[in-house]
Each structure stands twice: as C-alpha cells, then as structure tokens.
Short mmCIF file of C-alpha atoms in Angstrom, two decimals:
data_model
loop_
_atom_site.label_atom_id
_atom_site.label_comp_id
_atom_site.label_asym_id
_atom_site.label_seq_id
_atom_site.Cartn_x
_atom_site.Cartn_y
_atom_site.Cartn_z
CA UNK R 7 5.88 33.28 -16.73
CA UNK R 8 7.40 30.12 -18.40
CA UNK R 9 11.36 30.07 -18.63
CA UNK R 10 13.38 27.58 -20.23
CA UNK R 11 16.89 28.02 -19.67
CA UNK R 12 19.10 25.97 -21.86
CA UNK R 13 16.84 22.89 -21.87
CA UNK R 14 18.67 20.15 -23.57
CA UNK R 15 16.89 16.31 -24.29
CA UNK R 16 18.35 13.13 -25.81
CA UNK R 17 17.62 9.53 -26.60
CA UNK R 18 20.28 7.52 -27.32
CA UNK R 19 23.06 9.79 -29.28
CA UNK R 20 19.89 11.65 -30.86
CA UNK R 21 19.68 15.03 -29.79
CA UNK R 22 15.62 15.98 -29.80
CA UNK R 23 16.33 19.65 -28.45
CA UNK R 24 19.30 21.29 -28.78
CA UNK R 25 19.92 23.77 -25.66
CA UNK R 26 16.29 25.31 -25.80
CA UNK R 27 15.96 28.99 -23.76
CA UNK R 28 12.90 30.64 -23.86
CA UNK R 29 10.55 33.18 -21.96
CA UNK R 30 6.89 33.38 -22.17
CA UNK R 31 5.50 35.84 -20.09
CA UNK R 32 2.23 35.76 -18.20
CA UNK R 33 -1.00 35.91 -19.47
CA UNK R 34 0.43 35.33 -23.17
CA UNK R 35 -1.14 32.77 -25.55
CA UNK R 36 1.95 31.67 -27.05
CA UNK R 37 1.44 28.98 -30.03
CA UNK R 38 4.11 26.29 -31.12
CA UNK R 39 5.00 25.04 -34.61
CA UNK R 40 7.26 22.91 -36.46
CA UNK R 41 7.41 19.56 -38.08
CA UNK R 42 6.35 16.10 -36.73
CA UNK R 43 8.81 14.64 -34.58
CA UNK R 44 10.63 17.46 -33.86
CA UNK R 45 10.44 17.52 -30.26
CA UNK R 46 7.50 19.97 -29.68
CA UNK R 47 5.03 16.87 -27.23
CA UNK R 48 8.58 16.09 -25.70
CA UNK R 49 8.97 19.77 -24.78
CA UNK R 50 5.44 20.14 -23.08
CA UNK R 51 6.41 16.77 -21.01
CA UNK R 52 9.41 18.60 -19.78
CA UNK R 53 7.49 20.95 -18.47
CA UNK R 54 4.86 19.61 -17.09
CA UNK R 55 7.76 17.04 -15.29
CA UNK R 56 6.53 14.04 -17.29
CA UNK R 57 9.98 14.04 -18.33
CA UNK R 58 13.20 15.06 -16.74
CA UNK R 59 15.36 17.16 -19.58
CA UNK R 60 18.69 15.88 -19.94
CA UNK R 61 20.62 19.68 -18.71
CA UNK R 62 18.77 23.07 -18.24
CA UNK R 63 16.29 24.35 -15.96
CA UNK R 64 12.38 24.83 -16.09
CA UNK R 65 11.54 27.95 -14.29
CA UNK R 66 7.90 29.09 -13.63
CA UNK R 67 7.34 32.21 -12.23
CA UNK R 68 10.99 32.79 -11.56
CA UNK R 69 10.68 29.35 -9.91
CA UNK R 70 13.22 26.65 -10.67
CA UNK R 71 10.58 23.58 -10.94
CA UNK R 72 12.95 21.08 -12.82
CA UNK R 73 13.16 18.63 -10.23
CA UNK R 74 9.53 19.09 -8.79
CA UNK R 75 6.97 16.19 -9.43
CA UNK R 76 3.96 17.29 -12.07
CA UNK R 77 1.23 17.63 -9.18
CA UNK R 78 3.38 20.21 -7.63
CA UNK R 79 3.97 22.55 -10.89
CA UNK R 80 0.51 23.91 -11.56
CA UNK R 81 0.35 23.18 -14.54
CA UNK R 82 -3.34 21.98 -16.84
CA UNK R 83 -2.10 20.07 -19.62
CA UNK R 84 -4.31 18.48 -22.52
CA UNK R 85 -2.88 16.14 -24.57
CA UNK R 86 -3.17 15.72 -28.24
CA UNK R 87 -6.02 12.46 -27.70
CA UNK R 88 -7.13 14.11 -25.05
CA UNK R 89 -6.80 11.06 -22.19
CA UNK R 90 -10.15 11.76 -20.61
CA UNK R 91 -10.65 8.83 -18.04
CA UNK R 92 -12.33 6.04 -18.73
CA UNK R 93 -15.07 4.73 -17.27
CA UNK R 94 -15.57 8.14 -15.28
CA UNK R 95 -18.60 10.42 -15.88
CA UNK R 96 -17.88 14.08 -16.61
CA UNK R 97 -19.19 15.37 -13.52
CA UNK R 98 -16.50 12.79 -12.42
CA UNK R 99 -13.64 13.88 -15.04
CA UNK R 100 -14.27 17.62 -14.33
CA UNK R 101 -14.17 17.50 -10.61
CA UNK R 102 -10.87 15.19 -10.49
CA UNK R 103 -8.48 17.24 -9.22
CA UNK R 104 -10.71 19.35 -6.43
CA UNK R 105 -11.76 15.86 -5.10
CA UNK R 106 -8.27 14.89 -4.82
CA UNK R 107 -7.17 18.32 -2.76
CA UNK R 108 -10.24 17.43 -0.45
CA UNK R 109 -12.35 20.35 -1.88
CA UNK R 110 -15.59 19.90 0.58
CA UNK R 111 -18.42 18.20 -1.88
CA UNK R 112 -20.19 21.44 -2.28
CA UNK R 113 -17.98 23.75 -3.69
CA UNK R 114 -16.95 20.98 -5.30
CA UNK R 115 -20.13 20.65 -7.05
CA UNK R 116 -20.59 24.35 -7.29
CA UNK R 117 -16.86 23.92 -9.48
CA UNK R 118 -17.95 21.36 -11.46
CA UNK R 119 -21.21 23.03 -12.53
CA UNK R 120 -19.76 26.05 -13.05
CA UNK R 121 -16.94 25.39 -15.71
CA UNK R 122 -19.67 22.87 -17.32
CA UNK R 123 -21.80 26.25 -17.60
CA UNK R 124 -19.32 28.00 -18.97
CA UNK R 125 -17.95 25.14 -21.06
CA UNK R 126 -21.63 24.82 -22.42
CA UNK R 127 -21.10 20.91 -21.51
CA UNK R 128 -23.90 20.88 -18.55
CA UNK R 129 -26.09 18.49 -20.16
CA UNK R 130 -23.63 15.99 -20.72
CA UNK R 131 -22.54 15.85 -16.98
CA UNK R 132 -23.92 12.06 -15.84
CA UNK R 133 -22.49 10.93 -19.95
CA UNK R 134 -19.12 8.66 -19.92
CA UNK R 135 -16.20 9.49 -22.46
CA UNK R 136 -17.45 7.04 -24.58
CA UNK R 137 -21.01 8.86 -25.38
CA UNK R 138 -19.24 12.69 -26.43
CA UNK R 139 -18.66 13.77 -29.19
CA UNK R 140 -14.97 14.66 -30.28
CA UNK R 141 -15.80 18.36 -29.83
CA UNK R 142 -17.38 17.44 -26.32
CA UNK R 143 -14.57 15.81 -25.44
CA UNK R 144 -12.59 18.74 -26.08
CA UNK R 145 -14.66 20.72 -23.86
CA UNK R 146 -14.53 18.35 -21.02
CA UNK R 147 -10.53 17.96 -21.05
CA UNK R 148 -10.18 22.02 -20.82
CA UNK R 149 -12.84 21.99 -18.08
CA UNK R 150 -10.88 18.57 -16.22
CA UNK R 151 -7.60 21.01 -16.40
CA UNK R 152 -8.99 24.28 -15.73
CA UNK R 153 -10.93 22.95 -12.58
CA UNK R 154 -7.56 22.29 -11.31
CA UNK R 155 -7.00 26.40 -10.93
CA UNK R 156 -3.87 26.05 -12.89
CA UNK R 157 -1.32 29.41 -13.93
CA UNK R 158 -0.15 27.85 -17.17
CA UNK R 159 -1.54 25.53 -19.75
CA UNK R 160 -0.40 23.12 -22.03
CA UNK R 161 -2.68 22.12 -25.07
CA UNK R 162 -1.02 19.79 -27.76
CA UNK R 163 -2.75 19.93 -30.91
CA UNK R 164 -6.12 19.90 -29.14
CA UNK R 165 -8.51 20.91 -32.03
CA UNK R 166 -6.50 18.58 -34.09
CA UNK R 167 -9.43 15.91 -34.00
CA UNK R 168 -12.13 18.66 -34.67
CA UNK R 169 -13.70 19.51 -38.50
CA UNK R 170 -13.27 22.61 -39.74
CA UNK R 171 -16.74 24.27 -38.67
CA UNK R 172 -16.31 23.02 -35.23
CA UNK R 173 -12.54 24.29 -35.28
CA UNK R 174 -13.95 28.38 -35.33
CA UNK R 175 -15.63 27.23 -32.37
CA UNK R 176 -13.30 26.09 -30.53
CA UNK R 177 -10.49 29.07 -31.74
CA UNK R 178 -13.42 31.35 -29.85
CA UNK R 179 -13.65 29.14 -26.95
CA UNK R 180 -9.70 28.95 -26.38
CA UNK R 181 -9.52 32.58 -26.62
CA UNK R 182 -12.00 33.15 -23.63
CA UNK R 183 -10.80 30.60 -21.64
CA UNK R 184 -7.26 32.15 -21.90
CA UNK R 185 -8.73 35.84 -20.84
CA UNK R 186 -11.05 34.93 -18.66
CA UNK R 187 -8.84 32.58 -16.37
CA UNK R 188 -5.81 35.12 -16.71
CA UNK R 189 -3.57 31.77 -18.26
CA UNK R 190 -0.35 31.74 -19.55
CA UNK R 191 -1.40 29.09 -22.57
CA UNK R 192 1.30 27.33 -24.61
CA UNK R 193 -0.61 25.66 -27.29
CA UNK R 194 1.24 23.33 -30.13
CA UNK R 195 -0.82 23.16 -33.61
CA UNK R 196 0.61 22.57 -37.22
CA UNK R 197 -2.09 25.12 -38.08
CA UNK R 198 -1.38 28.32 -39.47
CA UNK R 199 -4.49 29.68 -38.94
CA UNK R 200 -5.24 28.26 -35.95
CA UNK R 201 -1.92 29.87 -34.79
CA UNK R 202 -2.50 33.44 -36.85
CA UNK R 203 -5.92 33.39 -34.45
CA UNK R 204 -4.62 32.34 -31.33
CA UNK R 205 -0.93 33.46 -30.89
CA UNK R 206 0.36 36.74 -29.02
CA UNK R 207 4.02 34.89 -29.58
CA UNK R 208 4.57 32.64 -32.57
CA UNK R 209 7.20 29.87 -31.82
CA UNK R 210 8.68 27.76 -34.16
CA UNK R 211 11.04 24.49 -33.36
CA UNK R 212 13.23 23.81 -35.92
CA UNK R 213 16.37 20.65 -35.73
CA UNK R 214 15.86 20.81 -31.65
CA UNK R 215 16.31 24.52 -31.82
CA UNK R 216 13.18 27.47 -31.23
CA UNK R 217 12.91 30.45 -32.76
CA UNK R 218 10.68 32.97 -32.12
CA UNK R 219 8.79 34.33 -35.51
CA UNK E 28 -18.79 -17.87 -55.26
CA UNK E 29 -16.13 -19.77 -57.66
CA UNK E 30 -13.48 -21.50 -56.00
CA UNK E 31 -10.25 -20.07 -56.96
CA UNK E 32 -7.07 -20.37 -55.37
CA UNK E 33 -7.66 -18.04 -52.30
CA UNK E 34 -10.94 -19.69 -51.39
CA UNK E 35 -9.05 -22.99 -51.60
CA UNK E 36 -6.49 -22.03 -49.49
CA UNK E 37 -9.23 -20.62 -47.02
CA UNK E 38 -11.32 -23.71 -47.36
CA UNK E 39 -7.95 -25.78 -46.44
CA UNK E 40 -7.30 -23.74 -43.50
CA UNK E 41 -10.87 -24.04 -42.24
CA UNK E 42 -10.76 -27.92 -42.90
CA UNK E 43 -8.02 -28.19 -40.78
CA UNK E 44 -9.33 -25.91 -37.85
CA UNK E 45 -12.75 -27.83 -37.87
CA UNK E 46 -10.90 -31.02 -38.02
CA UNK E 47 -8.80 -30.03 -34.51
CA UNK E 48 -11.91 -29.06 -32.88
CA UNK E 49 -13.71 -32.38 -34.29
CA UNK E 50 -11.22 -34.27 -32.51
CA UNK E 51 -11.46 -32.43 -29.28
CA UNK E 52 -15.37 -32.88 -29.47
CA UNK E 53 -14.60 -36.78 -30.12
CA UNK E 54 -12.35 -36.48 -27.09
CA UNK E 55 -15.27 -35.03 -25.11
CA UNK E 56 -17.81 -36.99 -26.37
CA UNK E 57 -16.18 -40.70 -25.68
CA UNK E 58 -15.88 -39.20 -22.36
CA UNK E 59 -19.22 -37.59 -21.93
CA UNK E 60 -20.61 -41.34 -23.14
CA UNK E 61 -18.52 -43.40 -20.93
CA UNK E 62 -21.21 -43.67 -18.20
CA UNK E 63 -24.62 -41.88 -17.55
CA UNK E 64 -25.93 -38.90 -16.03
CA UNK E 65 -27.27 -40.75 -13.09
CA UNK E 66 -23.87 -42.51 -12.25
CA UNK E 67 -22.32 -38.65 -12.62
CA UNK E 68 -24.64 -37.53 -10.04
CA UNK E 69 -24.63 -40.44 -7.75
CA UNK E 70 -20.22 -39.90 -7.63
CA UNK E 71 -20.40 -35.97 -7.48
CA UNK E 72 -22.93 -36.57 -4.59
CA UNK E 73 -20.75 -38.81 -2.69
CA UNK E 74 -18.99 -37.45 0.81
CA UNK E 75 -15.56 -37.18 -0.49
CA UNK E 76 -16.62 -35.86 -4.07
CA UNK E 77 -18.23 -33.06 -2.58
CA UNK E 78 -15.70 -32.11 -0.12
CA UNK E 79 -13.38 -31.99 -2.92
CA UNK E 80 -15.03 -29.95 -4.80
CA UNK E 81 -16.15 -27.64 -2.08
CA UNK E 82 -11.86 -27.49 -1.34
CA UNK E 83 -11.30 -26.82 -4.89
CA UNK E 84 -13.63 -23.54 -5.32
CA UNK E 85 -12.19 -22.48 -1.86
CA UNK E 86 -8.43 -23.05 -2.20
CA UNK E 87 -8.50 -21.61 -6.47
CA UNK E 88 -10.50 -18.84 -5.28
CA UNK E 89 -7.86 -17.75 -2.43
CA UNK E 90 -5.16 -18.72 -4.82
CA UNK E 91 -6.77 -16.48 -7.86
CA UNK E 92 -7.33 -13.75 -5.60
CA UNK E 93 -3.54 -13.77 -4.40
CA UNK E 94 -2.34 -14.34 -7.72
CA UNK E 95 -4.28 -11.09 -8.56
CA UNK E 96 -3.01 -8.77 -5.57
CA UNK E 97 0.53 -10.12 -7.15
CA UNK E 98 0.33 -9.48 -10.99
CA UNK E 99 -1.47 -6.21 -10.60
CA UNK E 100 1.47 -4.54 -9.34
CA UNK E 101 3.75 -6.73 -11.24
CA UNK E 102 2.10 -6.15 -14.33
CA UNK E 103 2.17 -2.43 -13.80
CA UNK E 104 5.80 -2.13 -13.65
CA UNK E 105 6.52 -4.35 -16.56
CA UNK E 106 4.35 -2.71 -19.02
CA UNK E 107 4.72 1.24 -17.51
CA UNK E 108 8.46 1.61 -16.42
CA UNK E 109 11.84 0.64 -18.78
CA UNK E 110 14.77 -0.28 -16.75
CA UNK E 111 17.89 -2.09 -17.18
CA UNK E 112 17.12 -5.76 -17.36
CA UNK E 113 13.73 -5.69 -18.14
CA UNK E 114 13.84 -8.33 -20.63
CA UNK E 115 15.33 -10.48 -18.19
CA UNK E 116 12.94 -10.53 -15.45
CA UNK E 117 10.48 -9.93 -18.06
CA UNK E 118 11.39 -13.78 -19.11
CA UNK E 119 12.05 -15.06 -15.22
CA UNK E 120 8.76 -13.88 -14.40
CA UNK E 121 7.40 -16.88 -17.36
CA UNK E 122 9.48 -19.28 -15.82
CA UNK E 123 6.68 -20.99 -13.14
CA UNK E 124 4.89 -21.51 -16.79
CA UNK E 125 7.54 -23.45 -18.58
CA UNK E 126 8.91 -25.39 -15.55
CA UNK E 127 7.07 -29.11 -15.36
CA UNK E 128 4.80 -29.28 -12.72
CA UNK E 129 6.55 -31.73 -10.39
CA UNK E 130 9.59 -29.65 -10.53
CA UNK E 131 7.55 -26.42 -9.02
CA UNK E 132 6.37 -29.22 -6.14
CA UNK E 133 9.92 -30.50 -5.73
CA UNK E 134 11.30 -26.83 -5.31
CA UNK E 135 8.42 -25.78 -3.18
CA UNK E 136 9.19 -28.87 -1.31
CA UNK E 137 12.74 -28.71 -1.26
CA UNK E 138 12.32 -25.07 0.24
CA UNK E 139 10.35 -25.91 3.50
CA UNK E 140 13.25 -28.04 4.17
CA UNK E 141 15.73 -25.12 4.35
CA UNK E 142 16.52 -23.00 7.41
CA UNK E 143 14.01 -19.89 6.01
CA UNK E 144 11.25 -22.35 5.16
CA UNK E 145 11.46 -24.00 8.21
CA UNK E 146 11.05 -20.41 10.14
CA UNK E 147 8.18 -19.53 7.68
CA UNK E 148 6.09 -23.30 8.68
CA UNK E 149 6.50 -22.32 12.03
CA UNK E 150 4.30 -19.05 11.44
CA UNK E 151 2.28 -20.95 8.98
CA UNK E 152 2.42 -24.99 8.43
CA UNK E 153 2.45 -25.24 4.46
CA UNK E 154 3.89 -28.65 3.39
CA UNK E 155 1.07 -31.48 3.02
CA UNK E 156 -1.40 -28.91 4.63
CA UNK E 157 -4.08 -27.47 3.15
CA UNK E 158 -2.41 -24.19 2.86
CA UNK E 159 0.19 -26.01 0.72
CA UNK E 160 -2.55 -26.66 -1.53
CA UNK E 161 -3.07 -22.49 -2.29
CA UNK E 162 0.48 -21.85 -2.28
CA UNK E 163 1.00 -24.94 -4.96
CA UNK E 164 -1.89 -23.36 -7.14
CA UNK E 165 -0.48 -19.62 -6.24
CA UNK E 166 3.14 -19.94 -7.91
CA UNK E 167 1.70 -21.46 -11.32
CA UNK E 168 -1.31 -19.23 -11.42
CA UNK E 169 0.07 -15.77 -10.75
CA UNK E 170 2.24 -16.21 -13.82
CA UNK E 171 -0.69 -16.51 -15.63
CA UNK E 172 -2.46 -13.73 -14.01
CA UNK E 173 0.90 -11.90 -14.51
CA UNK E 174 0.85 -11.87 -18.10
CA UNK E 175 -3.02 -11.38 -18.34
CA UNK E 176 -1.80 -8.12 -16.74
CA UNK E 177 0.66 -6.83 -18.10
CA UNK E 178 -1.21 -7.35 -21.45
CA UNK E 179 -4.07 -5.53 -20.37
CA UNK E 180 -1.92 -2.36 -18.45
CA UNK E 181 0.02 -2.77 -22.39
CA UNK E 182 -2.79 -1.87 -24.46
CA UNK E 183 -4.58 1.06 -22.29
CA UNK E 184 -2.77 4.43 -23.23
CA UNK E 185 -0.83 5.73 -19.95
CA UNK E 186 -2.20 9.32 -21.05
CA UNK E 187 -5.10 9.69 -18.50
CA UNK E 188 -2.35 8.54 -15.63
CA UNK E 189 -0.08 11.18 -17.30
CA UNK E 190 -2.74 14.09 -16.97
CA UNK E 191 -3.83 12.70 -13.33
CA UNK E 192 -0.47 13.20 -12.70
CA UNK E 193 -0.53 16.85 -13.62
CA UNK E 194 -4.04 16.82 -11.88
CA UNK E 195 -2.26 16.67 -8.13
CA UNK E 196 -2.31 12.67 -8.17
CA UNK E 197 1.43 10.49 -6.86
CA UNK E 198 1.86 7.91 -9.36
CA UNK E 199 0.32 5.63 -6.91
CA UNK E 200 -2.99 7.52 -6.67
CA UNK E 201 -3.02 7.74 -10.48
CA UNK E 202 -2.55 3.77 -10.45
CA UNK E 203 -5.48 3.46 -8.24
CA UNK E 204 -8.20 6.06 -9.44
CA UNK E 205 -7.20 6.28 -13.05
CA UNK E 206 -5.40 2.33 -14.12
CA UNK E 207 -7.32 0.22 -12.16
CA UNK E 208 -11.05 1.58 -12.87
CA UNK E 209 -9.99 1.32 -16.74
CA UNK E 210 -8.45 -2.31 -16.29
CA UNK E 211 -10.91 -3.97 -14.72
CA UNK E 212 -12.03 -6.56 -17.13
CA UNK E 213 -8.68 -7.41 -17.29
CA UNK E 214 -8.36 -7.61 -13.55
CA UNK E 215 -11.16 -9.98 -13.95
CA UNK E 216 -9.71 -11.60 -17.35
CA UNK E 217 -6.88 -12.20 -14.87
CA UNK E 218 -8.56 -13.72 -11.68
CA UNK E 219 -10.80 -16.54 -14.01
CA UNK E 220 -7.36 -17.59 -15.82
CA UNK E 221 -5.51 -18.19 -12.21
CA UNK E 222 -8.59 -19.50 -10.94
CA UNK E 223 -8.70 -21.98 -14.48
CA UNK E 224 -5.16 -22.50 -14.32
CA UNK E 225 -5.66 -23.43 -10.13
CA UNK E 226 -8.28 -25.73 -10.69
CA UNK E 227 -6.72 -28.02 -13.14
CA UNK E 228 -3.68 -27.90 -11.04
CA UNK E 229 -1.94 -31.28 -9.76
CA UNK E 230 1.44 -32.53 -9.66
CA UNK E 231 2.64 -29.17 -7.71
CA UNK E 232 -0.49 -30.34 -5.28
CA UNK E 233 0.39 -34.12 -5.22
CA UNK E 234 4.64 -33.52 -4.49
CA UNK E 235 4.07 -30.62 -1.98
CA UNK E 236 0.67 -31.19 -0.18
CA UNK E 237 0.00 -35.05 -0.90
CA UNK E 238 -3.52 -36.13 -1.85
CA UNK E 239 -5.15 -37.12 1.64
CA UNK E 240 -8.65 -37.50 1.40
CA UNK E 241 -10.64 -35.11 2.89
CA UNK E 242 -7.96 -33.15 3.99
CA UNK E 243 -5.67 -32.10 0.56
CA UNK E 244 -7.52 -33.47 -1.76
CA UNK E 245 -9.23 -31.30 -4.82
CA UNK E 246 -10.79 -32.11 -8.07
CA UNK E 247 -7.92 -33.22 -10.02
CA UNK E 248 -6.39 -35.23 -7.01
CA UNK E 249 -9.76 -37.02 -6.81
CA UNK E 250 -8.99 -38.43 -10.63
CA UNK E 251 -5.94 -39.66 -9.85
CA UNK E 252 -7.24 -41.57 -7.05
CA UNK E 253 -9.85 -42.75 -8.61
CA UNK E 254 -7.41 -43.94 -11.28
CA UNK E 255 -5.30 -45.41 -8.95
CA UNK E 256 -7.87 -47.72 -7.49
CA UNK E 257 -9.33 -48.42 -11.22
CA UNK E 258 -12.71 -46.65 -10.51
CA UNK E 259 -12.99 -45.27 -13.62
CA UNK E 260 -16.77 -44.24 -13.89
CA UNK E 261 -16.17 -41.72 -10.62
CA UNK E 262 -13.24 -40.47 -12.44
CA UNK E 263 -14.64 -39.52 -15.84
CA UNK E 264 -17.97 -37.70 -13.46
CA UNK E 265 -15.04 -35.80 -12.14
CA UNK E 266 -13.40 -34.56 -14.93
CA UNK E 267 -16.89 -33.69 -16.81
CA UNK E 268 -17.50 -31.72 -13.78
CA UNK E 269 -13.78 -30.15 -14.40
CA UNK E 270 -14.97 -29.60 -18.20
CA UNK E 271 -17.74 -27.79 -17.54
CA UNK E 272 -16.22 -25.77 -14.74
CA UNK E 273 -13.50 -24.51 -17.03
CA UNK E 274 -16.23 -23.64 -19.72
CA UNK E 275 -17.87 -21.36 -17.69
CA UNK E 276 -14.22 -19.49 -16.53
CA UNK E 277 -13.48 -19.77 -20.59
CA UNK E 278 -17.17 -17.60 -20.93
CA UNK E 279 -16.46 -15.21 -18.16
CA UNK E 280 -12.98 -14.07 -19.63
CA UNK E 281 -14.26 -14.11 -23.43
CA UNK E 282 -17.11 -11.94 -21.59
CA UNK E 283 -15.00 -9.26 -19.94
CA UNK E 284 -13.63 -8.83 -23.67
CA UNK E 285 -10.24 -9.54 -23.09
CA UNK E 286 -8.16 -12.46 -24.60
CA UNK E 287 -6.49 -15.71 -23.04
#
C-alpha cells in the first residue's frame, strides 16, 4: 500500500505539489494523469527517494520511508526513456540488482532467464541497448525492475515511445506483469486509453493538487 | 551551383579557415625542412635524447594517470550535485589553466619552502627531483582532464544511476558500475589531453624541477637547451618528434569520439 500524507514540493517560491495525500492500496494498478509539467515525474521521484519532498510523509506498507535511501524502499521504477545501462548486455541489465544482493550465479541465471522467458526477450539476452528495438527496450527495463522482487512499481509514461500496434501489446503485457507479480503499479500516461485499459484507480494531478476520478 | 550571397559568405569563411591551417602547415613545413631525416635520427638516437624521451612518456604517463584518478571524482560532483558556490569553485577549479606557467612553478616552488611543504619533502623529495617533474605536469594537466570530465559526466543522462539507485546500488556503487562503464571514452578523452597537455609542459618543469640532464630533463627541456647552446638542428628533431607525438594523442581522443 502506497500512502502519501500531505506531501508538499517546491522550487524556488513555485509550489509543484500542493499538500498531496493519497492511498493506493495493494495489488491496485493505479494510473496517473494530468498536464505536462505538473508535477506527476517529480511525484514518482519522491517516492522512490530520488527526491526528498519539502513536508509530508511517504508511507509504504504503513511504513514511514521518507527519509530512507531508494535501495532500501523496494521500489522498481522505469522511467519515461527508460535509462537501460549502457554498454551492458541484457543478460547484464536484467540481472543488475540480484548480482548486487550477492544472489549465487545460478539462481541468478535461473532469474535472469526466467523473466526473459516470460518477457519473451530470451533471444536478445547477449544484445547491448543499442541493438533493441524501442519495444525491446521496454521489455528489458520491466524485466531489470521486476528482477529486483520489488512490492510497488513506478512506470512513467513507459509505452510513450511505442506505435500504436505495439502499444496493445504492451497494455496486455503490463496487465500480466501486474497480476502475476501481485504489484502495486503506479503508472503515469497522458493516455486515455491506455489509462481506461490499465487503471483500477484513475488519478488526476491538477495545479499541484490530485484528485481521484 | 550559382554563387549568391550565402555561398559567398560560406566561401569567405572557408577561405579564411584554409588560410589559418595554411599557415600552420607553413609553420610545420619550414620546420620539417630545416634539416634532414638522417640528422633527426642521428639527435633522437643520441644518449641524452633518448633518456629524455624515455622520462617524458614515463613522468606524462604517471602525471595523466593522476590527473585522471583526480578529475573523475571531481568531474562527478561538478556536473551531478548543485550546491551553494558551485560557480565559484566551478571557476577556481580553471584557474591552473589561465595562470602563466612560471607562476604555477613559482607557487609550487614557493610552497616546498613553507613549514607543510617542508614536512611533505621529507616523506617525498619533490623540488628539482624527478618527482617534481610529475607533480609540475600534474597541477596543469588535471585541469584539463577536469573539464574533459565534467563534460563527458554533463552530457550522459544520470537516469541509469537514478534507476541503479532504486536497483539496491549507494550512489557510489552506481558511480562505479553504471557512470564509469558509460564514460569511458571520456575517461580516455581525458587521460590523452593530460598526457598532451604534460608533454608539452615546461616553464612549471624548468622553475620547480630545473632542467638537469639526465636527471629532470624531458622533451621540451631538451629544446630549450638545445636553444641555449645554439644547436638548433637537435632542437627542431626534438620538437618534430613532439609534433608527431601530439598527433597521435590528437587521433586517439578524436577516436574515442569525444571532443577537445
């Protein structure tokens, strides 16, 4: 469960959001709308502890995470360009973060081959960043943040970069991913279809301030 | 094509790009001329030519690679992290690069004198020693390598180190698995400009470590001595050997893709 309790951000004298509280409770795919610039990437930084909110508290799971660092929140997040790593293989990309906890190399690899099964990305394993397609890359950011075991994740505007055929796709894709790995997904799109598709709670941000539709 | 306006104005730009690079090649070739191959080879051959060159690679090698374990940290901070007076050490840190030469040997000088220098030379002798002769090279180049960079950390997204962040890294692990694999041409844009900048180093070298043959002398101290002593032909060999050396650096950065 995400709670924001009276989550506040400025820069400068502007006031981005405006005392946001919210609760999303588990296992909901909850999307995120509302205009460019209004604060929606600054919120998902917040919490994911990219960026510390000016007053309020982040809770997860009744957990008050505001001043814990991002590797200790649990949290996948996939940015909007996706920030795959370059000059890493997706084998490499995928099997970041259970290197990193000292998973032993074969269950590790087991991992790794796994969510590239299910992902449907096993061919590309041994390609860099640089040889997928936009779609592929897509694939290999949720597997990079899923391999992590998160609770909760974060996608902003991930299908944003995809054509419309390839969007269906990926709507399907999402969808499983979210049921299958029991996730609490918060997922920001300017689509309305993409959001009438995905959402079990519709969000809106409007002048710093969210509104649930 | 006709030659309107806008081609004229392209054709005056190019005349007077080709005509600055026509005048370097003069500069070049009246050098290149001066003597012949045979009298190059016969000088670069010669005991105290060779030692100084052999000194040279050694002592802008170690001074590069210093200059590098100094800007890659440096150049992290400046382009990844705002804080209050950024702009100010931001412009301090350019300072070795404005400052004449002679004044950076003076200072370096000067400081050995003083109570902490003093303490340091007793752990490590650095004035007229051949260590002088890295640390003279170090404080010019690693402003160089410094801004190479900082340039380079400036143009690659901080995303991925975001997301490794998220991933379980510290800041410091996302440095080293995710910044560093994706600047390494700058890393190595970085070490050939120190190591350029190094090589054609000398009044730093002359003030702080003197120019004793065989023992603090490198390529650029070996002109000035041939100057000195009016042996001309040895020092134009020299600096063709310096010309061609610094070619080769100039084709290893343009190859790593990054620019000077």
């Amino acid at each position: 469960m995400i709670q924001l309790d009276h989550i506040t951000w400025k820069t400068g004298d502007r006031v981005i959001l405006a005392d946001v509280t919210i609760a999303i409770p588990a296992n909901t795919y909850a999307v995120l709308m509302g205009s460019t610039g209004c604060g929606k990437t600054t919120l998902l930084e917040i919490l994911c502890g990219l960026r510390s909110p000016t007053s309020g508290r982040v809770l997860l799971d009744n957990v008050d995470v505001t001043d814990l660092e991002p590797r200790e929140r649990g949290i996948g997040y996939v940015p909007q360009d996706l920030a795959l790593f370059p000059g890493l293989r997706v084998r490499e990309q995928i099997g970041f973060a259970p290197k990193l906890r000292g998973v032993p190399p074969e269950e590790l690899n087991q991992r790794v081959n796994r969510l590239a099964e299910q992902f449907g990305i096993a061919p590309l394993l041994d390609r860099l960043p640089d040889m997928l397609s936009g779609g592929e890359k897509q694939r290999v950011a949720l597997a990079r943040a899923l391999a992590a075991q998160p609770k909760l994740l974060l996608l902003d505007e991930p299908l944003s970069a995809l054509d419309e055929s390839m969007r269906a796709e990926a709507v399907t894709l999402l969808q499983r991913v979210q049921s299958e790995h029991s996730l609490t997904v918060l997922h920001v799109t300017h689509s309305s279809s993409e959001a009438a598709a995905l959402g079990h709670l519709h969000l809106r941000m409007n002048g710093g301030r969210m509104e649930v539709e | 094509m006709t030659l309107n306006r806008s081609n004229l104005c392209w054709l005056a730009l190019g005349l007077i790009t080709a005509g600055y690079l026509l005048f370097w090649a003069f500069l070049l070739g009246a050098t290149a001329t001066y003597s012949t191959p045979d009298s190059w080879l016969k000088v670069l051959m010669s005991p105290e030519i060779r030692h100084a060159t052999w000194l040279s690679l050694v002592t802008c090698s170690l001074a590069a690679g210093f200059a590098l374990l100094l800007a890659v940290p440096v150049g992290y901070l400046m382009s990844r992290r705002e804080f209050r007076g950024k702009s100010w050490l931001d412009a301090a840190l350019d300072i070795p690069i404005i400052l004449p030469p002679l004044v950076v040997g003076l200072c370096l000088l000067i400081f050995f004198q003083t109570r902490i220098g003093k303490v340091i030379e007793m752990a490590v002798p650095f004035t007229y020693q051949l260590s002088g002769v890295v640390l003279a090279q170090f404080v010019v180049a690693a402003a160089f390598a410094i801004r190479t960079m900082r340039g380079t950390f400036q143009h690659l997204s901080a995303r991925p180190e975001d997301v490794a962040l998220t991933l379980g890294c510290t800041r410091f692990q996302a440095l080293w698995h995710v910044a560093l694999p994706a600047a390494r041409r700058g890393m190595v844009a970085a070490f050939c400009i120190a190591w350029a900048r190094s090589l054609g180093e000398f009044g730093p070298i002359l003030v702080f470590a003197g120019a004793t043959r065989m023992k603090t002398e490198v390529l650029p101290t070996t002109v000035w001595l041939e100057l000195s002593v009016g042996n001309l032909e040895a020092a134009v060999a020299v600096s063709l050997f310096m010309v061609a050396l610094a070619v080769l650096v100039l084709v290893a950065v343009r190859a790593t893709g990054e620019k000077v």
